[in-house]
Every structure is written in structure tokens, then in C-alpha cells.
Short mmCIF file of C-alpha atoms in Angstrom, two decimals:
data_model
loop_
_atom_site.label_atom_id
_atom_site.label_comp_id
_atom_site.label_asym_id
_atom_site.label_seq_id
_atom_site.Cartn_x
_atom_site.Cartn_y
_atom_site.Cartn_z
CA UNK A 1 50.13 132.38 143.46
CA UNK A 2 52.14 130.58 140.78
CA UNK A 3 54.54 133.53 140.45
CA UNK A 4 56.82 133.91 143.48
CA UNK A 5 58.03 137.32 142.29
CA UNK A 6 54.45 138.62 142.04
CA UNK A 7 53.75 137.38 145.56
CA UNK A 8 56.94 139.04 146.77
CA UNK A 9 55.86 142.36 145.17
CA UNK A 10 52.43 142.11 146.80
CA UNK A 11 54.00 141.41 150.18
CA UNK A 12 56.39 144.30 149.64
CA UNK A 13 53.46 146.63 148.88
CA UNK A 14 51.83 145.54 152.12
CA UNK A 15 54.97 146.06 154.17
CA UNK A 16 55.43 149.55 152.73
CA UNK A 17 51.82 150.70 152.98
CA UNK A 18 51.30 149.31 156.50
CA UNK A 19 53.79 151.95 157.71
CA UNK A 20 51.55 154.75 156.48
CA UNK A 21 48.84 156.23 158.69
CA UNK A 22 47.38 159.50 157.44
CA UNK A 23 43.86 160.69 156.52
CA UNK A 24 45.03 161.48 152.98
CA UNK A 25 46.65 158.07 152.39
CA UNK A 26 44.94 154.71 151.89
CA UNK A 27 47.21 152.38 153.81
CA UNK A 28 46.98 148.63 154.28
CA UNK A 29 45.57 147.24 157.49
CA UNK A 30 46.88 143.68 157.29
CA UNK A 31 48.68 141.17 155.12
CA UNK A 32 48.39 137.42 155.30
CA UNK A 33 48.02 134.11 153.51
CA UNK A 34 45.12 131.66 153.65
CA UNK A 35 45.37 128.27 151.99
CA UNK A 36 48.37 129.46 150.02
CA UNK A 37 46.48 132.55 148.77
CA UNK A 38 48.03 135.90 149.76
CA UNK A 39 45.66 138.71 150.65
CA UNK A 40 45.62 142.36 151.70
CA UNK A 41 43.11 144.05 154.00
CA UNK A 42 42.43 147.70 153.12
CA UNK A 43 39.97 150.35 154.34
CA UNK A 44 36.70 150.77 152.45
CA UNK A 45 36.59 154.25 150.92
CA UNK A 46 33.15 155.63 150.11
CA UNK A 47 33.54 157.90 147.11
CA UNK A 48 34.86 157.91 143.56
CA UNK A 49 38.23 158.16 141.87
CA UNK A 50 39.45 161.52 140.67
CA UNK A 51 39.60 160.14 137.13
CA UNK A 52 35.90 159.25 137.31
CA UNK A 53 35.08 162.74 138.63
CA UNK A 54 37.04 164.35 135.80
CA UNK A 55 35.24 162.20 133.23
CA UNK A 56 31.84 163.18 134.61
CA UNK A 57 32.42 166.89 135.23
CA UNK A 58 35.52 168.00 133.33
CA UNK A 59 38.00 170.52 134.77
CA UNK A 60 37.52 171.52 138.39
CA UNK A 61 37.31 175.16 139.55
CA UNK A 62 40.41 176.29 141.39
CA UNK A 63 38.38 176.89 144.56
CA UNK A 64 37.70 173.14 144.69
CA UNK A 65 40.86 171.80 143.07
CA UNK A 66 43.46 173.64 145.14
CA UNK A 67 42.23 172.29 148.53
CA UNK A 68 42.35 168.75 147.10
CA UNK A 69 45.89 169.34 145.84
CA UNK A 70 46.94 170.60 149.28
CA UNK A 71 45.51 167.44 150.86
CA UNK A 72 47.44 165.27 148.40
CA UNK A 73 50.59 167.21 149.30
CA UNK A 74 49.99 166.35 152.96
CA UNK A 75 49.42 162.65 152.30
CA UNK A 76 52.49 162.35 150.08
CA UNK A 77 54.61 164.37 152.52
CA UNK A 78 53.67 161.81 155.18
CA UNK A 79 54.74 158.99 152.86
CA UNK A 80 58.01 160.72 151.99
CA UNK A 81 58.73 161.35 155.67
CA UNK A 82 58.34 157.60 156.18
CA UNK A 83 60.87 157.03 153.41
CA UNK A 84 58.30 155.94 150.80
CA UNK A 85 57.98 157.22 147.23
CA UNK A 86 54.74 156.59 145.34
CA UNK A 87 56.09 156.60 141.75
CA UNK A 88 52.70 156.17 140.04
CA UNK A 89 50.55 159.12 141.07
CA UNK A 90 47.65 159.74 138.65
CA UNK A 91 43.89 160.50 138.86
CA UNK A 92 43.07 156.77 138.92
CA UNK A 93 45.09 156.49 142.14
CA UNK A 94 43.30 159.30 143.97
CA UNK A 95 39.95 158.79 145.68
CA UNK A 96 37.59 161.60 146.62
CA UNK A 97 36.03 160.30 149.82
CA UNK A 98 32.66 161.52 151.05
CA UNK A 99 32.50 162.37 154.76
CA UNK A 100 29.41 162.20 156.98
CA UNK A 101 29.02 165.97 156.64
CA UNK A 102 28.85 165.63 152.86
CA UNK A 103 32.26 167.26 152.40
CA UNK A 104 34.98 165.41 150.51
CA UNK A 105 38.67 164.84 151.00
CA UNK A 106 41.34 163.41 148.71
CA UNK A 107 43.13 160.13 149.45
CA UNK A 108 46.22 158.75 147.69
CA UNK A 109 45.82 155.06 146.87
CA UNK A 110 47.75 152.18 145.34
CA UNK A 111 51.33 152.11 146.52
CA UNK A 112 51.99 149.12 144.24
CA UNK A 113 55.00 150.81 142.66
CA UNK A 114 56.11 152.47 145.87
CA UNK A 115 59.49 151.76 147.29
CA UNK A 116 61.65 153.00 150.09
CA UNK A 117 63.90 155.95 149.36
CA UNK A 118 66.84 153.81 150.44
CA UNK A 119 66.38 150.22 149.33
CA UNK A 120 68.58 147.17 149.50
CA UNK A 121 69.55 145.08 146.45
CA UNK A 122 66.72 142.61 147.03
CA UNK A 123 64.14 145.43 146.92
CA UNK A 124 65.71 146.98 143.83
CA UNK A 125 65.45 143.57 142.15
CA UNK A 126 61.77 143.27 143.04
CA UNK A 127 60.84 146.69 141.69
CA UNK A 128 62.95 146.14 138.58
CA UNK A 129 60.92 143.07 137.66
CA UNK A 130 57.72 145.11 137.31
CA UNK A 131 56.58 145.43 133.70
CA UNK A 132 54.96 148.81 134.31
CA UNK A 133 57.28 151.38 135.82
CA UNK A 134 54.83 154.26 135.83
CA UNK A 135 52.24 156.03 133.73
CA UNK A 136 53.81 157.99 130.82
CA UNK A 137 51.56 161.06 131.16
CA UNK A 138 52.66 161.59 134.77
CA UNK A 139 56.26 160.33 134.84
CA UNK A 140 59.08 162.74 135.59
CA UNK A 141 61.96 162.98 133.09
CA UNK A 142 64.30 161.25 135.54
CA UNK A 143 61.83 158.38 136.02
CA UNK A 144 61.57 157.92 132.24
CA UNK A 145 65.37 157.80 132.07
CA UNK A 146 65.54 155.22 134.86
CA UNK A 147 67.52 157.56 137.12
CA UNK A 148 67.43 157.49 140.94
CA UNK A 149 64.24 159.09 142.25
CA UNK A 150 63.35 161.19 145.25
CA UNK A 151 60.36 163.22 146.45
CA UNK A 152 60.71 165.63 143.54
CA UNK A 153 59.59 162.95 141.09
CA UNK A 154 56.28 162.61 142.96
CA UNK A 155 56.09 166.42 142.99
CA UNK A 156 56.32 166.39 139.18
CA UNK A 157 53.52 163.82 138.95
CA UNK A 158 51.31 165.83 141.31
CA UNK A 159 51.98 168.96 139.25
CA UNK A 160 50.85 167.19 136.07
CA UNK A 161 47.79 165.89 137.91
CA UNK A 162 47.01 169.41 139.12
CA UNK A 163 47.37 170.84 135.60
CA UNK A 164 44.92 168.26 134.26
CA UNK A 165 42.52 168.79 137.17
CA UNK A 166 42.42 172.54 136.56
CA UNK A 167 42.35 172.57 132.75
CA UNK A 168 41.20 169.19 131.46
CA UNK A 169 44.45 169.00 129.44
CA UNK A 170 47.92 167.62 130.03
CA UNK A 171 50.91 170.00 130.04
CA UNK A 172 52.84 167.57 127.82
CA UNK A 173 50.86 165.94 125.04
CA UNK A 174 51.56 163.21 122.50
CA UNK A 175 49.56 160.82 120.35
CA UNK A 176 51.32 157.77 121.76
CA UNK A 177 53.02 156.81 125.02
CA UNK A 178 56.39 157.20 123.28
CA UNK A 179 55.53 160.71 122.03
CA UNK A 180 54.32 161.69 125.47
CA UNK A 181 57.52 160.51 127.13
CA UNK A 182 59.60 162.29 124.49
CA UNK A 183 57.67 165.50 125.21
CA UNK A 184 58.53 165.11 128.91
CA UNK A 185 62.20 164.71 128.02
CA UNK A 186 62.58 167.42 125.39
CA UNK A 187 59.49 169.60 125.19
CA UNK A 188 58.29 172.67 126.99
CA UNK A 189 55.05 172.27 128.97
CA UNK A 190 52.03 174.37 128.18
CA UNK A 191 51.32 177.14 130.66
CA UNK A 192 48.24 176.85 132.79
CA UNK A 193 46.70 180.10 131.54
CA UNK A 194 47.37 179.15 127.91
CA UNK A 195 44.58 176.63 128.37
CA UNK A 196 42.43 178.37 130.98
CA UNK A 197 43.06 182.17 131.01
CA UNK A 198 40.74 182.70 133.98
CA UNK A 199 43.18 180.99 136.34
CA UNK A 200 45.52 183.23 138.34
CA UNK A 201 49.15 183.95 137.55
CA UNK A 202 50.36 182.87 141.03
CA UNK A 203 48.70 179.47 140.57
CA UNK A 204 50.26 179.18 137.11
CA UNK A 205 53.71 179.83 138.61
CA UNK A 206 53.21 177.14 141.26
CA UNK A 207 52.18 174.48 138.76
CA UNK A 208 54.97 175.49 136.36
CA UNK A 209 57.58 175.10 139.09
CA UNK A 210 56.23 171.69 140.11
CA UNK A 211 56.70 170.33 136.57
CA UNK A 212 60.08 171.93 135.85
CA UNK A 213 62.35 169.71 133.77
CA UNK A 214 65.22 169.59 136.26
CA UNK A 215 64.46 168.32 139.77
CA UNK A 216 66.51 171.14 141.34
CA UNK A 217 64.10 173.67 139.80
CA UNK A 218 61.05 172.09 141.44
CA UNK A 219 59.84 172.37 145.02
CA UNK A 220 62.15 170.44 147.32
CA UNK A 221 59.35 168.86 149.35
CA UNK A 222 55.61 168.35 149.34
CA UNK A 223 55.48 170.78 152.28
CA UNK A 224 57.03 173.46 150.07
CA UNK A 225 54.50 172.63 147.34
CA UNK A 226 51.60 172.93 149.79
CA UNK A 227 52.92 176.22 151.18
CA UNK A 228 53.15 177.63 147.65
CA UNK A 229 49.57 176.55 146.93
CA UNK A 230 48.52 178.31 150.14
CA UNK A 231 50.27 181.50 149.05
CA UNK A 232 48.73 181.36 145.54
CA UNK A 233 45.29 181.29 147.12
CA UNK A 234 45.73 184.54 149.08
#
């Protein structure tokens, strides 16, 4: 409460996330202030984060992982259609929610770094004041360079997440955050079947395209990414 810029970022997160309403997105129900203390109201999600699941069980079989990836494509496509980029997609920001039937579905959380695709100077200033601009392991080359972003940057992050979910490894590896970012900028990613030969070649092609170095070489939308995942599963 003593930092007006932090309060402004929190309010901005609320304003962005309150526009989102999708089963694969954790939106924000309300924003307010009480006694000078700002607060957010969010849904309660009964489940565990994807990062926790990976820690407990390791890589996920494609038969389980691919449906979750398709669901994340849908949630992020909804956000993109509303003009919102996530910019910090990673396993810690995905919840696997348990339904009454016992089945699970994936939910994208934490739009704290999200911003509108077209933002005014005041919004650019708010996002620029954030100390953390993303998570190195999942940042696209253009995000590392501080270039303008669009949906294809989130596609890159989801591709890296999918690679890790399926193999337990990252496609770009480094011993430090700086080495990891350098690998994103200059290195060639590992191929999916280099790590896990039992995975199919069509799935390898889909993941490889999602993490292509140049945005133009990736899928152009989350819908395209989901369609390709559908086709790889035939």
C-alpha cells in the first residue's frame, strides 16, 4: 500500500483479468479497496499446479499431456481474442483442477504480467516498472530482446511448457538464467524425440514449430496450435 505503482499494477491486473471468462482461465471476480488496502477476489480452484504435478510424477504421457495442452490453447486463445497477452506462462501458472467426476482440466492463472495487445503510454509505463519481465526458461527470443510482443510469444512459452511436460527436460538449457536466455537467442532447441524416442514424429513437429526462433515460423494463433495438436493425435 505504500507503493502507488505496485497498487496501480495490481489494479491493472484486475482490470485485465476481469474481462476474461473461460473455463480454462482463472479470471478475477472483483477488485476493491477496504481501509486503504486493495484486494482481489478470485475463484477457488481445487487441484494442484502443473509444476507440483511434474515434481511428484515426472514427465506426463502424451495421452494425458496433449489434452491439457489443447485446453491451455483454448484458454489463451480466449485471452488473445480479448486483446490480452499473458507473457509469463509456466507450469507454476497452470492449475490442474479436479472436477466432480474426478476428471481434471487445465486452467491458466496469474495474469500479473499480462497486458493489452494495444496499450497506451500509461500502461506501457506500468508494465515497464516491473522488475520481473518473465521467466527465462519460457521467454521467447523477442521477449528477451524487449521487442513488441503478440500471441506468438505466448505460443513459444506454451511450446516450451509442452516440451517439459512431455519429456521432463527443457528444449533450451543453461546453468544460469543468463545462459538459458542466451540459448534462446542463439541456440538450437533439442528435438522432442531426442529426449523421449517413444513420442511420435507428428507431435515432435508441432512442438518444434511452436518454439521456432522467428515468430513468423511459429503457429499464428493458439487456434492453429490446438488444431495441429489435434492432427498429431490422429
